[in-house]
PDB file of C-alpha atoms in Angstrom:
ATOM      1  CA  UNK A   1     -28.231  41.008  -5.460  1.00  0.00           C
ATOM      2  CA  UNK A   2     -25.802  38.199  -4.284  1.00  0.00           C
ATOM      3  CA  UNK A   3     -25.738  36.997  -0.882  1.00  0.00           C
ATOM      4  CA  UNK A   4     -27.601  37.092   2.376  1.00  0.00           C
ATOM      5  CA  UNK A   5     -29.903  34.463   3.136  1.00  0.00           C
ATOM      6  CA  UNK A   6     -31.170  34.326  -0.854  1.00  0.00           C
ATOM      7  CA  UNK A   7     -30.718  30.572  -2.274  1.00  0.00           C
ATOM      8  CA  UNK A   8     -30.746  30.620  -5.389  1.00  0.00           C
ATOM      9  CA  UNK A   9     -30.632  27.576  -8.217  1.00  0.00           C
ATOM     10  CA  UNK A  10     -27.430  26.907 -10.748  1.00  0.00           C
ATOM     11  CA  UNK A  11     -27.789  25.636 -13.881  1.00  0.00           C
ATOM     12  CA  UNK A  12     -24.706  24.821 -16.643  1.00  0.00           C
ATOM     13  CA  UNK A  13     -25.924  26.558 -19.501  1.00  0.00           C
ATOM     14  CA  UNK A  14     -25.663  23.244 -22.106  1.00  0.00           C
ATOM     15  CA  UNK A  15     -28.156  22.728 -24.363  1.00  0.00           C
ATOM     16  CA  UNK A  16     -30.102  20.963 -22.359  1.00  0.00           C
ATOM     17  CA  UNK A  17     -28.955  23.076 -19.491  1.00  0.00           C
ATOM     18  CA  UNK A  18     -27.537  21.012 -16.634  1.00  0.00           C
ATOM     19  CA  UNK A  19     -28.868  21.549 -13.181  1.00  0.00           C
ATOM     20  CA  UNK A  20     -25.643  21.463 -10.690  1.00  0.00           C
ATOM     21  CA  UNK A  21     -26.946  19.964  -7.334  1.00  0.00           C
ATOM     22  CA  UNK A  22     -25.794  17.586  -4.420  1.00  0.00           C
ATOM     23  CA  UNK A  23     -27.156  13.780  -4.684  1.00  0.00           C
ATOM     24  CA  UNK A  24     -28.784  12.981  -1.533  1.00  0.00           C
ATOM     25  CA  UNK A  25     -27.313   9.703  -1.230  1.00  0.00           C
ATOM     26  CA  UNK A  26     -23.407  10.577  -2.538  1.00  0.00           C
ATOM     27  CA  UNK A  27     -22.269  13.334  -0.806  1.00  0.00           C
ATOM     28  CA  UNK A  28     -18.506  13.010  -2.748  1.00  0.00           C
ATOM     29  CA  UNK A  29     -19.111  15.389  -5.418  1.00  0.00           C
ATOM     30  CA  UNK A  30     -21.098  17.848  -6.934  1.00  0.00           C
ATOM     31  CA  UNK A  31     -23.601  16.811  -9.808  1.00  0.00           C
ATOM     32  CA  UNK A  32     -25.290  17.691 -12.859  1.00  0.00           C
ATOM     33  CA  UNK A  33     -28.385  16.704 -14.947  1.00  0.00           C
ATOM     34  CA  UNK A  34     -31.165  17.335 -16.592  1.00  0.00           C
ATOM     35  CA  UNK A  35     -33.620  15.575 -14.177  1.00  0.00           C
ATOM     36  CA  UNK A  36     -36.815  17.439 -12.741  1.00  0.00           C
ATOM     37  CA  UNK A  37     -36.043  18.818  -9.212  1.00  0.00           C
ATOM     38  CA  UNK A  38     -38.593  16.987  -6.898  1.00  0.00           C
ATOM     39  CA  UNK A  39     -40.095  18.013  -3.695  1.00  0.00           C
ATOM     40  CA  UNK A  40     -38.232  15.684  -1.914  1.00  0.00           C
ATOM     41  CA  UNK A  41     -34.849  16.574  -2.858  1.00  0.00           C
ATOM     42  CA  UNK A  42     -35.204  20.143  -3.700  1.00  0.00           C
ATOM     43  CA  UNK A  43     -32.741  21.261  -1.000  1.00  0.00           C
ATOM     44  CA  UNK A  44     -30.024  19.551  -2.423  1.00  0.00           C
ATOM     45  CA  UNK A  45     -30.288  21.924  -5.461  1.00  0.00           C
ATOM     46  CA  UNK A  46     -30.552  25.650  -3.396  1.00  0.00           C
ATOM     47  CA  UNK A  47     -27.302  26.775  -2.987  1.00  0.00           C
ATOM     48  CA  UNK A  48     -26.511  30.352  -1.047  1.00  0.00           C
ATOM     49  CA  UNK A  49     -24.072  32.944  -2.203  1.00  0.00           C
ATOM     50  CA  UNK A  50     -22.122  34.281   0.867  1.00  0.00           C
ATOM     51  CA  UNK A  51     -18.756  36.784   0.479  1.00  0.00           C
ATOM     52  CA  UNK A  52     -18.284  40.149  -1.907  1.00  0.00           C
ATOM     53  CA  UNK A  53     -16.924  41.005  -4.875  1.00  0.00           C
ATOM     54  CA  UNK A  54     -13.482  41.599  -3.914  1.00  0.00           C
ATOM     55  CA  UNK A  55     -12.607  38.615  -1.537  1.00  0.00           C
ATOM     56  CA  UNK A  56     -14.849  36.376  -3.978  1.00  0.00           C
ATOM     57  CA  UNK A  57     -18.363  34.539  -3.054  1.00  0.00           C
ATOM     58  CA  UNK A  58     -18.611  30.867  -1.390  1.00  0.00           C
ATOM     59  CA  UNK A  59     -21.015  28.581  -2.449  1.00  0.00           C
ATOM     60  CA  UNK A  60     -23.015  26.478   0.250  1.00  0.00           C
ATOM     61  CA  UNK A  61     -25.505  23.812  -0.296  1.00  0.00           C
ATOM     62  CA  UNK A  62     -28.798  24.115   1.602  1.00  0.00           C
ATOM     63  CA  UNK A  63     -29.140  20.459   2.174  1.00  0.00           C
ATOM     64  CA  UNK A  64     -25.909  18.989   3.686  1.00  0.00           C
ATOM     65  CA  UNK A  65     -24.404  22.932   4.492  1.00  0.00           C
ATOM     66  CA  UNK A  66     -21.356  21.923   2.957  1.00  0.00           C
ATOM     67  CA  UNK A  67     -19.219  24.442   0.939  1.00  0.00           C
ATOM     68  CA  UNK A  68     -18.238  23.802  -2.740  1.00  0.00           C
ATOM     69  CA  UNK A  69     -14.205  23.437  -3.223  1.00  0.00           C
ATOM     70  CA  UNK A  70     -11.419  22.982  -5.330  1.00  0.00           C
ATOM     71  CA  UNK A  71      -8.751  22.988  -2.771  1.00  0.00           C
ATOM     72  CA  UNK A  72      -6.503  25.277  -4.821  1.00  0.00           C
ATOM     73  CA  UNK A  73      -6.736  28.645  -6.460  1.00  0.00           C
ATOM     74  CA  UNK A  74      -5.152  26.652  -9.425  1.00  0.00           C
ATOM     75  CA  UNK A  75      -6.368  23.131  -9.428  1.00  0.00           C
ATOM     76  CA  UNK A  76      -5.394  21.367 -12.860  1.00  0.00           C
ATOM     77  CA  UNK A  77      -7.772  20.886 -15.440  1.00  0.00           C
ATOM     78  CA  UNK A  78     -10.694  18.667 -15.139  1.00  0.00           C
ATOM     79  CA  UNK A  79     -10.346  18.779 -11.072  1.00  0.00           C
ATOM     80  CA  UNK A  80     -14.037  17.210  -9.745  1.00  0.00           C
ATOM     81  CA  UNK A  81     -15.215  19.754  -6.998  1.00  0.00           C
ATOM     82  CA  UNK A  82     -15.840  18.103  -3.663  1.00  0.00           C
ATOM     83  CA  UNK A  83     -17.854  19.210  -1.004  1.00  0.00           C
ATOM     84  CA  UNK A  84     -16.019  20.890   2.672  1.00  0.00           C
ATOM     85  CA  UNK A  85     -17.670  21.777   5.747  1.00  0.00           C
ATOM     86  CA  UNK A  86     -15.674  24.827   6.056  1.00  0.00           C
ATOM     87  CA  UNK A  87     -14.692  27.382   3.377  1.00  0.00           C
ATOM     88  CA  UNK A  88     -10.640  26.735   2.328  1.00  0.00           C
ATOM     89  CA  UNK A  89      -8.829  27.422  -0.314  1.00  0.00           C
ATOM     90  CA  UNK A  90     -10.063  26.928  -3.764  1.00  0.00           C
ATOM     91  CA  UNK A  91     -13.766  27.500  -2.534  1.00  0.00           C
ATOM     92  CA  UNK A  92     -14.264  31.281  -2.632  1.00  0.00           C
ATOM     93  CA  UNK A  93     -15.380  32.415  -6.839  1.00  0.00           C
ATOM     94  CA  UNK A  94     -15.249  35.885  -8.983  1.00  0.00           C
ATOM     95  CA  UNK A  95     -18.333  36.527 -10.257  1.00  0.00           C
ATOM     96  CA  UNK A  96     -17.313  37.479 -14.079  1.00  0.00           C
ATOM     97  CA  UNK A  97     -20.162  38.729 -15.985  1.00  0.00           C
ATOM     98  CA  UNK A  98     -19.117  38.834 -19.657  1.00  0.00           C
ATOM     99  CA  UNK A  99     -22.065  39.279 -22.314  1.00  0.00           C
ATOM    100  CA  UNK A 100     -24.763  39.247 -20.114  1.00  0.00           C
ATOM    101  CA  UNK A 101     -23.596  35.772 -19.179  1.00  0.00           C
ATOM    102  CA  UNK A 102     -22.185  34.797 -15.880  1.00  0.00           C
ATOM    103  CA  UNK A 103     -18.958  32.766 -15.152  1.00  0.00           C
ATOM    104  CA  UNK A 104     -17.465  31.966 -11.725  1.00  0.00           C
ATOM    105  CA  UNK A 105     -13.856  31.986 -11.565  1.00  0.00           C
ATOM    106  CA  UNK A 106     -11.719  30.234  -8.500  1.00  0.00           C
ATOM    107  CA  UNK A 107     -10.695  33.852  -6.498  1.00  0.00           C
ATOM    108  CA  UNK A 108      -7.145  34.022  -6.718  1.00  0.00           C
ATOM    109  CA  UNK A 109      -6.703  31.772  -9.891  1.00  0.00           C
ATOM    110  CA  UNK A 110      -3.604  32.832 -12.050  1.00  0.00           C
ATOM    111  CA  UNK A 111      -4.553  29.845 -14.469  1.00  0.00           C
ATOM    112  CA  UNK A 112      -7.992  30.733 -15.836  1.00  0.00           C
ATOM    113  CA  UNK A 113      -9.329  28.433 -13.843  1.00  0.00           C
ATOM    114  CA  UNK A 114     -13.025  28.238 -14.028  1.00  0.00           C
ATOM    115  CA  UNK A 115     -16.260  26.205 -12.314  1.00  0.00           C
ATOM    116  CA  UNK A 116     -17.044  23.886 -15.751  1.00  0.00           C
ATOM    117  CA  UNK A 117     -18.514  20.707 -16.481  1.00  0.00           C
ATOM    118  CA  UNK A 118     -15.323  20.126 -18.477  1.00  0.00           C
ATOM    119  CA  UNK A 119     -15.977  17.348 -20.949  1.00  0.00           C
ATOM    120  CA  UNK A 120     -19.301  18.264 -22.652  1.00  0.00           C
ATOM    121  CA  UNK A 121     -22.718  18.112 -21.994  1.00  0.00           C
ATOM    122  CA  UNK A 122     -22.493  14.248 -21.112  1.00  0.00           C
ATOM    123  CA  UNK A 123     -20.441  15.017 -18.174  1.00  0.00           C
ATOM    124  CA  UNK A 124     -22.155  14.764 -15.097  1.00  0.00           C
ATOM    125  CA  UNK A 125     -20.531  16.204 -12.693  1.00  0.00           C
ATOM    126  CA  UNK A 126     -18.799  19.937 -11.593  1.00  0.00           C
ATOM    127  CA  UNK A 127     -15.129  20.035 -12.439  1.00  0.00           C
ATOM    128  CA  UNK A 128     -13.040  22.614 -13.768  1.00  0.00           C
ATOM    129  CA  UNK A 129     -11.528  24.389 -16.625  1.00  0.00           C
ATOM    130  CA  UNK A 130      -8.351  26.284 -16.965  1.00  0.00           C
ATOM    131  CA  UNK A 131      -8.598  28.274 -19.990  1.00  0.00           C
ATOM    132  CA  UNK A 132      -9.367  31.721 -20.967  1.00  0.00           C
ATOM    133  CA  UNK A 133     -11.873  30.175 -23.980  1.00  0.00           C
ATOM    134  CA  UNK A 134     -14.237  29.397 -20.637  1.00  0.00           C
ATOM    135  CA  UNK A 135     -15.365  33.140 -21.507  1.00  0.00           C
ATOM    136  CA  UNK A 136     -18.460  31.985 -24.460  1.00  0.00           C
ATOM    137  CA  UNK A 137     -18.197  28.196 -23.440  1.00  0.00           C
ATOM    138  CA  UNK A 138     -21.750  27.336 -22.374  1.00  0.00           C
ATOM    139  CA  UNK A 139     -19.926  24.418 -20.153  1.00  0.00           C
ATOM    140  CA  UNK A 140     -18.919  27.433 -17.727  1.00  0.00           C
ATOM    141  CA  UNK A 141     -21.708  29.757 -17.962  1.00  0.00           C
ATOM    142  CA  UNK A 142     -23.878  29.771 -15.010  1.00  0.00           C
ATOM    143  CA  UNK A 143     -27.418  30.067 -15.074  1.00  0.00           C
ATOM    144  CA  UNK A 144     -28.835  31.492 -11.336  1.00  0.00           C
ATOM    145  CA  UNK A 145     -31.898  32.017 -10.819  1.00  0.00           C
ATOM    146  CA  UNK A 146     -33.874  32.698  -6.862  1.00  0.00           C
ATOM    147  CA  UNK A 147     -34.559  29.497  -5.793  1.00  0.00           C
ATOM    148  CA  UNK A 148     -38.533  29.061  -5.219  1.00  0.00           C
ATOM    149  CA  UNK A 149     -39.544  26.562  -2.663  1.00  0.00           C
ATOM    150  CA  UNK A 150     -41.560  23.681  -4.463  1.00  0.00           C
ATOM    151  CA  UNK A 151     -45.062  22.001  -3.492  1.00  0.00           C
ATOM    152  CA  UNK A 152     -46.431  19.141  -4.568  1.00  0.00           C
ATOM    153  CA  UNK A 153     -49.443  20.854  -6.409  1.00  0.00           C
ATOM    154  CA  UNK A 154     -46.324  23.577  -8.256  1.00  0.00           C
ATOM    155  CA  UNK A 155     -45.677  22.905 -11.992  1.00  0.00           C
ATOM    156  CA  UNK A 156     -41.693  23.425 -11.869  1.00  0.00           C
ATOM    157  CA  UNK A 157     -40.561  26.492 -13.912  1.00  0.00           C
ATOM    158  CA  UNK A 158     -37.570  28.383 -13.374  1.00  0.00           C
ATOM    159  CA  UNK A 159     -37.186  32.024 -14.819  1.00  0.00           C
ATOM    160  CA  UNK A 160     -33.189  32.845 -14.876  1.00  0.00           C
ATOM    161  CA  UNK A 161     -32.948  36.724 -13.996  1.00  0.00           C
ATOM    162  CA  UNK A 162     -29.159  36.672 -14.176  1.00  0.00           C
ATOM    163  CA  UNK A 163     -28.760  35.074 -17.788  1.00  0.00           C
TER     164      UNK A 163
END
């Protein structure tokens, strides 16, 4: 179940799958990669769904507690996602589940607009996509999995119960 105080890790689900996270020291936009999440910087990939299924789900960072944003319901195409302190527009998501995969639309989009890393697996950073084809694209499937906390002695593995 979505929401509460559950964190929980994203992953694009590219092959390799892309974790989405915050870099420490670049706070401008939301990243991907296919680095191993350290103990030092393992906040910066926990993010927190808060909201419901109707009114659509924010997503919050546990590091910098900053809210990730589009600024519209219907950014265009290929719009990087930034970082707000306070949910706005363009910063509550539909959780679609299509296939047993999951998908977050922008609530309120009338253009298909869906949380991507629009421009292949060599993109490294969140944007958008505005098509209906997002449905089956692995560059908008989410993986999200309960985020576990990390010690140094932990060998990192990640088991995705919402795939």
């Amino acid at each position: 179940q979505l929401g509460g105080e559950n964190y929980y890790t994203l992953k694009m689900n590219r092959n390799p799958a892309l974790d989405i996270y915050v870099d420490p020291t670049d706070n401008s936009k939301i990243n991907t990669t296919t680095n191993a999440i350290t103990v030092a910087d393992q906040e910066y990939y926990k993010w927190q769904f808060d909201g419901d299924w109707v009114n659509g789900f924010t997503l919050k960072n546990k590091a910098t507690q900053s809210y990730v944003s589009y600024g519209s319901a219907n950014p265009v195409s290929k719009f990087t996602a930034v970082l707000t302190d306070t949910p706005a527009e363009g910063a509550y998501f539909d959780l679609i589940q299509n296939g047993g995969k999951n998908y977050l639309k922008i609530h309120g989009s009338t253009n298909n607009a869906y949380v991507s890393n629009n421009g292949g697996a060599g993109t490294t950073f969140l944007t958008n996509w505005n098509s209906a084809n997002n449905i089956g694209d692995a560059g908008a499937q989410i993986l999200i999995a309960e985020a576990e906390e990390l010690t140094e002695e932990a060998t990192i593995t990640y088991t995705y119960k919402y795939n």
